[in-house]
Coordinates of C-alpha atoms in Angstrom, one line a residue:
M30 CA 7.0 -1.5 62.4
K31 CA 8.9 -1.1 65.6
R32 CA 11.5 1.7 65.8
R33 CA 14.3 -0.8 66.5
T34 CA 13.3 -2.8 63.4
V35 CA 13.2 0.3 61.3
F36 CA 16.7 1.3 62.4
Q37 CA 18.0 -2.3 61.7
V38 CA 16.5 -2.2 58.1
L39 CA 17.9 1.3 57.5
N40 CA 21.3 0.3 58.8
L41 CA 21.3 -2.8 56.7
F42 CA 20.3 -0.7 53.6
L43 CA 23.0 1.9 54.2
G44 CA 25.5 -1.0 54.7
F45 CA 24.6 -2.5 51.3
A46 CA 24.6 1.0 49.7
T47 CA 28.1 1.7 51.1
L48 CA 29.3 -1.7 50.0
G49 CA 27.8 -1.3 46.6
T50 CA 29.6 2.1 46.1
S51 CA 32.9 0.6 47.4
L52 CA 32.6 -2.4 45.1
F53 CA 31.7 -0.3 42.1
A54 CA 34.6 2.0 42.8
Q55 CA 36.9 -1.1 42.8
N56 CA 35.4 -2.5 39.6
L57 CA 35.4 0.3 37.1
N58 CA 36.2 -1.9 34.2
P59 CA 37.2 0.0 31.1
V60 CA 35.8 -1.2 27.8
A61 CA 38.6 0.5 25.8
T62 CA 41.9 2.1 26.4
I63 CA 44.3 4.3 24.5
S64 CA 47.8 4.4 26.0
V65 CA 51.0 6.2 25.2
K66 CA 54.3 4.7 26.5
D67 CA 55.5 8.2 27.6
I68 CA 55.5 11.6 26.1
D69 CA 59.3 11.7 25.7
T70 CA 59.2 8.7 23.4
L71 CA 56.3 10.1 21.4
A72 CA 58.1 13.5 21.1
E73 CA 61.3 11.8 19.9
N74 CA 59.7 9.3 17.5
L75 CA 57.2 11.5 15.6
P76 CA 60.0 13.7 14.1
A77 CA 62.1 10.6 13.4
V78 CA 59.2 9.0 11.5
A79 CA 58.6 12.2 9.5
K80 CA 62.3 12.6 8.7
A81 CA 62.6 8.9 7.7
A82 CA 59.7 9.4 5.3
N83 CA 61.0 12.7 4.0
D84 CA 57.6 14.2 5.0
M85 CA 58.0 17.9 5.4
Q86 CA 54.3 18.5 6.3
G87 CA 54.3 15.8 9.0
G88 CA 57.7 17.0 10.1
M89 CA 56.5 20.5 10.8
G90 CA 53.6 19.2 13.0
A91 CA 55.9 16.8 14.8
A92 CA 58.5 19.6 15.5
I93 CA 55.7 21.8 16.9
F94 CA 54.6 19.0 19.2
Q95 CA 58.2 18.3 20.3
S96 CA 58.8 22.0 20.9
Y97 CA 55.7 22.3 23.1
V98 CA 56.3 19.3 25.3
S99 CA 60.0 20.2 25.8
Q100 CA 59.2 23.6 27.3
E101 CA 60.0 24.1 31.0
S102 CA 56.4 25.1 31.8
F103 CA 55.3 21.7 30.5
T104 CA 58.1 19.5 31.9
D105 CA 57.8 21.1 35.3
A106 CA 54.1 20.2 35.3
I107 CA 53.8 16.8 33.6
D108 CA 55.9 13.7 34.2
T109 CA 57.0 13.0 30.6
Q110 CA 58.6 9.7 31.4
R111 CA 55.5 7.9 32.6
P112 CA 52.6 6.6 30.5
V113 CA 49.4 8.5 29.7
G114 CA 46.1 6.8 29.1
L115 CA 42.5 7.4 28.1
F116 CA 39.9 4.9 29.4
L117 CA 36.4 4.5 28.2
V118 CA 34.1 3.2 31.1
P119 CA 30.6 1.9 30.4
Q120 CA 27.8 3.3 32.5
E121 CA 24.3 1.9 33.0
K122 CA 21.7 3.7 30.9
K123 CA 24.3 6.4 30.0
E124 CA 26.9 7.1 27.4
P125 CA 30.3 5.6 28.2
M126 CA 32.5 7.9 30.4
P127 CA 36.0 8.8 29.2
I128 CA 38.7 9.1 31.9
L129 CA 42.0 10.7 31.0
V130 CA 44.9 9.6 33.3
V131 CA 47.9 11.9 33.3
P132 CA 51.0 11.7 35.5
V133 CA 51.8 15.1 37.0
K134 CA 54.7 16.6 38.9
D135 CA 52.9 19.6 40.1
V136 CA 49.1 19.8 39.8
E137 CA 48.9 23.6 40.1
K138 CA 51.4 24.0 37.3
A139 CA 49.5 21.4 35.3
L140 CA 46.3 23.3 35.6
K141 CA 48.1 26.4 34.2
L142 CA 48.5 24.5 31.0
V143 CA 44.8 24.4 30.5
P144 CA 43.8 26.8 27.6
P145 CA 42.5 30.2 28.4
G146 CA 38.7 30.5 28.7
F147 CA 38.4 27.8 31.4
E148 CA 37.5 28.8 34.9
K149 CA 39.5 26.7 37.4
K150 CA 38.1 26.0 40.9
M151 CA 39.1 23.7 43.7
V152 CA 35.9 22.3 45.1
E153 CA 37.4 20.1 47.8
E154 CA 40.8 18.6 48.6
N155 CA 42.4 17.1 45.5
V156 CA 39.3 17.8 43.4
W157 CA 39.1 20.7 40.8
T158 CA 36.6 21.7 38.2
L159 CA 37.4 23.3 34.9
T160 CA 34.5 25.2 33.3
N161 CA 34.5 26.6 29.8
M162 CA 31.9 29.3 29.9
P163 CA 30.2 29.9 26.5
K164 CA 30.6 33.3 24.9
E165 CA 27.7 35.6 24.7
G166 CA 25.2 34.5 22.0
D167 CA 26.6 30.9 22.0
S168 CA 23.7 28.5 22.7
R169 CA 25.9 25.6 23.4
P170 CA 26.1 24.4 27.1
S171 CA 29.2 25.1 29.1
L172 CA 31.9 22.4 29.2
V173 CA 32.9 21.1 32.6
C174 CA 35.9 18.9 33.4
N175 CA 36.6 17.3 36.7
V176 CA 40.2 16.7 37.9
Y177 CA 40.9 14.2 40.7
L178 CA 44.4 14.0 42.1
K179 CA 45.4 10.5 43.3
K180 CA 48.6 9.3 45.0
D181 CA 51.9 9.4 43.2
G182 CA 50.8 12.3 41.1
W183 CA 48.3 10.6 39.0
C184 CA 45.5 12.9 37.8
F185 CA 42.1 11.5 36.6
V186 CA 40.2 13.9 34.3
T187 CA 36.5 13.3 33.5
H188 CA 33.9 15.4 31.6
Q189 CA 31.3 14.8 34.4
A190 CA 31.4 14.5 38.1
N191 CA 31.7 10.9 39.2
D192 CA 31.8 9.7 42.8
E193 CA 33.1 6.3 41.9
V194 CA 36.2 7.9 40.2
K195 CA 36.6 10.4 43.1
N196 CA 36.4 7.7 45.8
S197 CA 38.5 5.1 44.2
D198 CA 42.3 5.1 44.5
G199 CA 42.7 4.5 40.7
A200 CA 45.0 1.5 41.3
K201 CA 43.2 -0.6 38.7
F202 CA 43.5 2.0 36.0
I203 CA 47.2 2.6 36.8
E204 CA 47.8 -1.1 36.8
I205 CA 46.1 -1.6 33.4
L206 CA 48.0 1.4 32.0
G207 CA 51.3 0.1 33.2
K208 CA 50.7 -3.3 31.5
E209 CA 49.3 -1.8 28.2
A210 CA 51.8 1.0 27.8
V211 CA 55.0 -1.1 28.0
K212 CA 54.0 -3.2 25.0
N213 CA 54.0 -0.4 22.4
D214 CA 54.7 3.2 22.0
F215 CA 51.1 3.8 21.2
R216 CA 48.3 1.2 21.8
I217 CA 44.5 0.9 21.5
A218 CA 42.8 -1.9 23.3
L219 CA 39.2 -3.1 23.4
F220 CA 38.2 -5.2 26.4
V221 CA 35.4 -7.3 24.9
N222 CA 33.8 -8.7 28.0
A223 CA 33.6 -5.2 29.6
I224 CA 31.1 -4.3 26.9
P225 CA 27.6 -4.4 28.5
Q226 CA 26.1 -7.9 28.2
A227 CA 23.1 -6.6 26.2
D228 CA 25.4 -5.2 23.6
R229 CA 27.5 -8.3 23.4
E230 CA 24.3 -10.4 23.0
R231 CA 23.1 -8.1 20.2
A232 CA 26.4 -8.3 18.3
F233 CA 26.6 -12.1 18.7
N234 CA 23.0 -12.6 17.4
E235 CA 23.7 -10.3 14.4
A236 CA 26.7 -12.3 13.5
M237 CA 24.9 -15.6 13.9
N238 CA 22.0 -14.3 11.7
H239 CA 24.5 -13.3 9.1
I240 CA 26.2 -16.8 9.2
T241 CA 22.9 -18.5 9.1
K242 CA 21.8 -16.6 6.0
K243 CA 25.1 -17.5 4.3
L244 CA 24.7 -21.1 5.3
D245 CA 21.1 -21.2 3.9
C246 CA 22.4 -19.8 0.6
K247 CA 25.0 -22.7 0.4
K248 CA 22.5 -25.4 1.3
R249 CA 21.9 -26.5 -2.2
C250 CA 25.6 -26.8 -3.0
M251 CA 26.5 -28.4 0.4
G252 CA 23.8 -31.0 0.5
E253 CA 21.5 -31.9 3.3
K254 CA 23.9 -33.8 5.5
L255 CA 26.6 -31.1 5.6
Y256 CA 23.9 -28.4 6.0
S257 CA 22.4 -30.3 9.0
F258 CA 25.8 -30.8 10.6
F259 CA 26.8 -27.1 10.4
S260 CA 23.3 -26.0 11.5
A261 CA 23.6 -28.3 14.6
E262 CA 27.0 -26.9 15.4
L263 CA 25.7 -23.3 15.1
K264 CA 22.9 -24.2 17.5
K265 CA 25.4 -25.6 20.0
L266 CA 27.4 -22.4 19.7
A267 CA 24.4 -20.2 20.3
E268 CA 23.4 -22.3 23.4
S269 CA 26.9 -22.2 24.8
A270 CA 27.1 -18.4 24.3
E271 CA 23.8 -17.9 26.1
K272 CA 24.8 -20.2 28.9
N273 CA 28.1 -18.2 29.3
A274 CA 26.3 -14.8 29.3
Y275 CA 27.9 -14.1 25.9
E276 CA 31.4 -13.9 27.4
S277 CA 34.0 -14.1 24.7
P278 CA 37.1 -16.3 25.1
I279 CA 39.1 -13.5 23.4
S280 CA 38.8 -10.9 26.1
C281 CA 41.1 -8.2 24.6
V282 CA 41.7 -7.0 21.1
A283 CA 44.6 -4.6 20.8
L284 CA 46.4 -2.6 18.1
G285 CA 49.8 -1.2 18.9
Y286 CA 52.4 0.9 17.1
T287 CA 56.2 1.1 17.8
W288 CA 58.9 3.0 15.9
D289 CA 62.2 1.2 15.8
N290 CA 64.7 4.1 15.1
D291 CA 67.7 1.8 14.9
V292 CA 66.4 0.0 11.8
Q293 CA 64.1 2.7 10.6
K294 CA 60.8 0.9 10.6
L295 CA 57.3 0.9 12.1
V296 CA 56.2 -2.2 13.9
I297 CA 52.4 -2.7 14.1
T298 CA 51.0 -5.5 16.3
N299 CA 47.4 -6.7 16.4
A300 CA 46.9 -9.0 19.4
F301 CA 44.0 -11.2 20.3
T302 CA 44.3 -12.5 23.9
G303 CA 42.3 -14.1 26.7
C304 CA 42.4 -16.2 29.8
T305 CA 45.0 -18.9 29.5
E306 CA 42.8 -21.3 31.5
K307 CA 40.2 -21.4 28.7
H308 CA 40.7 -24.2 26.1
Q309 CA 39.9 -21.9 23.2
I310 CA 42.8 -19.7 24.1
K311 CA 45.1 -22.6 24.6
N312 CA 44.1 -24.0 21.2
L313 CA 44.5 -20.6 19.5
S314 CA 48.0 -20.2 20.9
R315 CA 49.0 -23.8 19.9
I316 CA 47.6 -23.7 16.4
V317 CA 49.6 -20.6 15.4
K318 CA 52.8 -21.7 17.1
G319 CA 55.7 -21.8 14.7
G320 CA 58.3 -24.5 14.4
E321 CA 60.9 -25.8 12.0
T322 CA 60.4 -25.7 8.2
S323 CA 62.6 -26.1 5.1
L324 CA 60.4 -23.5 3.2
A325 CA 61.3 -20.4 5.2
T326 CA 63.3 -18.9 2.3
F327 CA 61.3 -20.4 -0.6
G328 CA 60.7 -17.7 -3.2
T329 CA 62.0 -14.8 -1.0
T330 CA 64.8 -13.8 -3.5
D331 CA 63.8 -11.4 -6.3
S332 CA 60.1 -12.0 -6.0
F333 CA 57.3 -9.5 -5.7
I334 CA 55.4 -11.3 -3.0
S335 CA 56.2 -14.5 -1.0
A336 CA 54.4 -16.3 1.8
Q337 CA 54.9 -19.3 3.9
V338 CA 52.6 -21.4 6.2
N339 CA 54.1 -23.5 8.9
A340 CA 52.0 -25.1 11.6
S341 CA 51.1 -28.3 13.4
I342 CA 47.4 -28.8 13.4
A343 CA 46.5 -31.9 15.3
E344 CA 42.8 -31.3 14.7
L345 CA 43.2 -32.5 11.1
N346 CA 43.6 -36.0 12.6
D347 CA 40.3 -35.8 14.4
P348 CA 37.7 -38.3 13.2
I349 CA 35.2 -35.5 12.6
V350 CA 37.4 -34.2 9.7
G351 CA 37.1 -37.6 8.1
Q352 CA 33.3 -37.6 8.5
L353 CA 33.1 -34.1 6.9
L354 CA 35.1 -35.3 4.0
D355 CA 32.9 -38.4 3.6
M356 CA 29.8 -36.2 3.6
R357 CA 31.4 -33.9 1.0
R358 CA 32.4 -36.8 -1.2
E359 CA 28.9 -38.2 -1.0
R360 CA 27.5 -34.8 -2.1
I361 CA 29.9 -34.7 -5.1
R362 CA 28.9 -38.2 -6.0
E363 CA 25.2 -37.2 -6.0
H364 CA 26.0 -34.2 -8.2
I365 CA 28.0 -36.2 -10.8
E366 CA 25.4 -38.9 -10.9
K367 CA 22.7 -36.4 -11.5
H368 CA 24.5 -34.8 -14.4
R369 CA 26.7 -37.5 -15.8
G370 CA 25.1 -40.8 -14.8
K371 CA 25.8 -43.5 -12.2
E372 CA 28.6 -45.2 -14.2
V373 CA 30.7 -42.0 -14.5
A374 CA 30.0 -41.2 -10.8
D375 CA 31.2 -44.6 -9.7
E376 CA 34.4 -44.4 -11.8
I377 CA 35.4 -40.9 -10.7
C378 CA 34.5 -41.2 -7.0
G379 CA 35.9 -44.7 -6.9
Y380 CA 39.3 -43.3 -7.9
F381 CA 39.3 -40.7 -5.1
E382 CA 37.9 -43.2 -2.5
K383 CA 40.5 -45.7 -3.4
N384 CA 43.3 -43.1 -2.8
A385 CA 41.6 -41.2 0.0
S386 CA 44.4 -42.0 2.5
L387 CA 47.1 -40.7 0.1
F388 CA 45.3 -37.5 -0.7
R389 CA 44.5 -37.0 3.0
N390 CA 48.1 -37.4 4.0
A391 CA 49.2 -35.0 1.3
F392 CA 46.8 -32.2 1.4
L393 CA 45.5 -32.5 5.0
N394 CA 48.9 -33.3 6.5
P395 CA 48.9 -32.2 10.2
E396 CA 52.5 -31.1 9.8
T397 CA 51.6 -28.4 7.3
E398 CA 54.3 -26.7 5.4
K399 CA 53.4 -24.6 2.3
A400 CA 55.0 -21.7 0.5
G401 CA 54.3 -19.6 -2.6
A402 CA 55.7 -16.6 -4.4
V403 CA 54.9 -14.3 -7.4
F404 CA 57.7 -13.1 -9.7
V405 CA 57.0 -10.1 -11.9
S406 CA 58.7 -7.7 -14.2
E407 CA 57.7 -5.6 -17.2
N408 CA 57.8 -8.7 -19.5
A409 CA 57.4 -11.6 -17.1
L410 CA 54.9 -13.1 -14.6
T411 CA 55.4 -16.4 -12.8
L412 CA 53.6 -18.0 -9.8
V413 CA 55.4 -20.7 -7.9
G414 CA 54.3 -22.9 -5.0
A415 CA 55.7 -25.6 -2.7
H416 CA 54.0 -28.2 -0.5
I417 CA 55.8 -30.6 1.9
V418 CA 54.2 -34.1 1.6
P419 CA 55.0 -37.5 3.2
D420 CA 55.8 -39.2 -0.1
G421 CA 56.2 -37.1 -3.3
Y422 CA 56.9 -40.1 -5.5
A423 CA 53.7 -41.8 -4.4
L424 CA 51.8 -38.8 -5.4
E425 CA 53.6 -38.8 -8.8
K426 CA 52.3 -42.3 -9.5
E427 CA 48.7 -41.1 -8.7
F428 CA 49.3 -38.0 -10.9
Q429 CA 50.3 -40.3 -13.8
T430 CA 47.2 -42.3 -13.3
A431 CA 45.1 -39.2 -13.3
I432 CA 46.8 -37.9 -16.5
K433 CA 46.1 -41.2 -18.3
Y434 CA 42.5 -41.1 -17.2
M435 CA 42.1 -37.6 -18.5
E436 CA 43.7 -38.5 -21.8
I437 CA 41.3 -41.4 -22.3
K438 CA 38.1 -39.6 -21.2
K439 CA 38.8 -36.1 -22.5
A440 CA 41.4 -36.5 -25.2
K441 CA 40.1 -33.7 -27.3
E442 CA 39.7 -31.3 -24.4
V443 CA 43.3 -32.1 -23.3
E444 CA 44.7 -31.5 -26.8
K445 CA 43.0 -28.1 -26.9
H446 CA 44.4 -26.8 -23.7
V447 CA 47.7 -28.7 -23.1
L448 CA 50.6 -28.5 -25.6
N449 CA 54.1 -29.9 -25.7
A450 CA 53.8 -32.0 -22.5
K451 CA 56.9 -33.8 -21.5
R452 CA 58.7 -35.3 -18.4
T453 CA 62.3 -35.0 -17.5
E454 CA 64.5 -35.8 -14.5
V455 CA 67.1 -33.6 -12.8
G456 CA 68.6 -35.5 -10.0
A457 CA 65.8 -36.3 -7.5
L458 CA 63.4 -33.9 -9.2
H459 CA 60.9 -35.4 -11.6
I460 CA 59.7 -32.6 -13.8
Y461 CA 56.4 -32.5 -15.7
Q462 CA 56.0 -29.5 -18.0
A463 CA 53.6 -28.3 -20.6
E464 CA 52.2 -25.1 -22.2
F465 CA 48.6 -24.4 -21.3
V466 CA 46.1 -22.6 -23.5
P467 CA 43.5 -21.0 -21.1
K468 CA 40.0 -20.1 -22.1
K469 CA 39.5 -16.9 -24.1
G470 CA 39.7 -13.8 -22.0
C471 CA 41.9 -15.2 -19.2
L472 CA 45.1 -13.6 -20.6
K473 CA 43.5 -10.2 -21.6
D474 CA 45.6 -8.3 -19.0
F475 CA 48.8 -10.2 -19.8
G476 CA 48.7 -10.2 -23.6
N477 CA 52.1 -8.5 -23.8
I478 CA 53.7 -11.3 -21.7
F479 CA 52.0 -14.5 -22.9
D480 CA 51.2 -15.2 -26.6
G481 CA 48.2 -17.3 -25.8
K482 CA 50.3 -20.0 -24.2
V483 CA 51.3 -20.1 -20.5
P484 CA 54.2 -22.4 -19.5
G485 CA 53.6 -24.5 -16.4
C486 CA 55.2 -27.4 -14.5
I487 CA 54.8 -29.8 -11.6
I488 CA 58.0 -31.1 -9.9
F489 CA 57.8 -34.1 -7.6
A490 CA 60.6 -34.6 -5.0
P491 CA 60.9 -37.3 -2.4
N492 CA 59.2 -35.2 0.3
A493 CA 57.7 -32.3 -1.6
V494 CA 55.6 -31.2 -4.6
Y495 CA 56.4 -27.9 -6.4
T496 CA 54.3 -26.1 -9.0
A497 CA 54.9 -23.1 -11.3
L498 CA 52.8 -21.3 -13.9
G499 CA 54.1 -18.4 -16.1
T500 CA 57.2 -17.1 -17.7
D501 CA 60.1 -19.7 -17.6
A502 CA 58.1 -21.8 -15.1
V503 CA 60.7 -24.5 -14.8
G504 CA 63.7 -22.2 -14.6
V505 CA 62.2 -19.9 -12.0
L506 CA 61.0 -22.8 -9.9
Q507 CA 64.4 -24.6 -9.9
K508 CA 66.0 -21.4 -8.6
C509 CA 63.6 -21.5 -5.7
I510 CA 64.4 -25.2 -4.9
T511 CA 67.8 -25.2 -3.4
S512 CA 69.4 -28.5 -2.2
D513 CA 71.3 -27.0 0.7
V514 CA 68.3 -25.5 2.6
K515 CA 68.2 -26.7 6.1
K516 CA 65.2 -26.7 8.5
S517 CA 65.0 -23.5 10.5
D518 CA 62.6 -22.0 13.0
A519 CA 59.8 -19.9 11.4
P520 CA 56.5 -18.4 12.5
S521 CA 53.2 -20.2 11.6
F522 CA 52.6 -17.7 8.8
S523 CA 54.9 -15.1 7.2
A524 CA 54.7 -12.9 4.1
R525 CA 56.7 -10.2 2.4
V526 CA 56.1 -7.6 -0.3
S527 CA 59.0 -6.0 -2.2
L528 CA 58.8 -2.3 -2.6
E529 CA 60.9 -2.3 -5.8
K530 CA 58.6 -4.9 -7.4
L531 CA 55.4 -3.1 -6.2
V532 CA 56.5 0.0 -8.0
C533 CA 57.2 -2.1 -11.1
V534 CA 53.6 -3.5 -10.9
L535 CA 52.1 -0.1 -10.5
K536 CA 54.0 1.2 -13.5
M537 CA 52.8 -1.8 -15.6
K538 CA 49.2 -1.0 -14.7
G539 CA 49.8 2.6 -15.7
E540 CA 49.1 3.9 -12.2
V541 CA 52.5 5.7 -11.8
K542 CA 53.5 8.8 -13.8
P543 CA 57.0 8.6 -15.4
E544 CA 58.4 11.4 -13.2
V545 CA 57.0 9.8 -10.0
Y546 CA 58.4 6.4 -11.1
E547 CA 61.9 7.9 -11.4
K548 CA 61.7 9.1 -7.8
L549 CA 60.3 5.8 -6.5
A550 CA 62.9 3.8 -8.4
K551 CA 65.7 5.5 -6.4
L552 CA 64.4 3.9 -3.1
N553 CA 66.3 1.0 -1.8
D554 CA 65.0 -2.5 -2.3
V555 CA 63.2 -3.2 1.0
D556 CA 60.4 -5.5 2.1
L557 CA 57.2 -5.0 4.0
T558 CA 56.8 -8.1 6.1
M559 CA 53.9 -9.7 8.0
R560 CA 53.8 -12.7 10.3
I561 CA 51.6 -14.4 12.9
E562 CA 53.1 -15.2 16.3
S563 CA 51.9 -17.3 19.1
L564 CA 51.4 -15.7 22.5
E565 CA 51.0 -17.5 25.8
D566 CA 47.5 -16.1 26.1
G567 CA 46.6 -15.9 22.4
M568 CA 48.2 -14.7 19.2
Q569 CA 49.2 -11.6 17.3
F570 CA 49.7 -10.3 13.8
V571 CA 52.9 -8.3 13.3
T572 CA 53.5 -6.0 10.4
E573 CA 56.9 -4.3 9.9
I574 CA 56.9 -1.3 7.5
P575 CA 60.4 0.2 6.6
A576 CA 60.8 3.9 6.2
A577 CA 61.2 3.5 2.5
F578 CA 57.5 2.6 2.2
F579 CA 56.5 5.8 4.0
Q580 CA 58.8 7.7 1.6
A581 CA 56.9 6.1 -1.3
M582 CA 53.6 7.1 0.2
V583 CA 54.8 10.7 0.6
I584 CA 56.1 10.8 -3.0
G585 CA 52.7 9.5 -4.2
R586 CA 50.8 12.1 -2.1
D587 CA 53.0 15.0 -3.2
N588 CA 52.7 14.1 -6.9
K589 CA 49.0 13.5 -7.3

């Protein structure tokens, strides 16, 4: 090879090598981050949480931390009003590399905060090594940390020397940290698509194998047509995943914690987000988008638990849903025909096929509004539910038809398990009530509440169906149905748990000692709440835990 050609090839190789290093330095994509909004906020909130929870042990630890970070030696070295982050960066054929990003005011003073036993050495401009030399007789290798000072006082700390970190300006990490840290006081985020492709592929295939096994187990119950449909859909999903290099539409999963000192509660957010240009993310955001509902307050007064679903799911109008229902009905027909004969199968399935449109509009209504609640005390238990429907009275007619059918076909069975059935009207409410005698064993845990008979009712209204089962079913349900409730904005899903009723339940189950119960009973009646919110680029679960719940946990811990 001619000398000139050799130099050209060498020059080209060096050019690519330099370009590769530069690109890699610009594309250090973290697979996970842990971010703190700022040290001042953390130092202020930790003692506040401990105080709100009456936690002396936690308060001591929080006070020690607050005392340390408020010392002049610390505040002169570290910028306590800017975020701090830990990044985990994947490396080819190596363990992921952790990178700690800390804002400093004076790097020399910051290095003095390093515990004794570390040898500090400046190896070049803006680069230091911290070496912890093992003591005599200690066979463990020495620990070396590398400190890289970037512009604006940002320090990058790694446990191994890394040219990419040293040569980059760190702008990407600082940008990510700025975006993550402002969302919560403390936040953990996993960037799914930054996980090496081989690992994503392995995780996806393991999940698919698990789903396939579950599907195979259900084959007999589902029938051949439904099984073939879902198998084909799984195959399409696998092909699409392979085609897209196992890139997930949900690119970030994050868990965040924020303490709201004004209202004394901890807010926990679990967010699932991705690129807004992808249809999966658009659909996810749209499906969980809240709207107006008349059930936002249903069962929220004096109940132990209440929950509400409010969403507009256009996919329920898709023809494919109808096809799936038809396949399911066909499978049910086959099952009934096999065990009860063709005549019975034609009669039962004919009834549902005749009223398919009505049932579909009622129970697969795209404008879904449902709510439920559980009421409990030492001598009472009642479950209530509500379902908005297009025409409640039309459903009542079908309900009457079904009751007559059951009385004709299974008169003896009905007499065994349904007592004192009657219908009354209160204004627009058509009330059907009865006492149910469940099979032996169902009431074992509630023998002190029900004497073998459980009251129940169904109430039909012009645009809703209400149900209740348990103590004073009609009375409790009527209190939940108020005529002056107006439609109001609500999230797609929300739920609440009453601390007072939770303590009552624990006492009933014998899991709370009398002296502990007396302490818990003094806590104010507060609710733990959960909801699902729509985000522009995905969705998030939000849980709000009042300080009283932490107090209850501390009381339980201290009285074990």
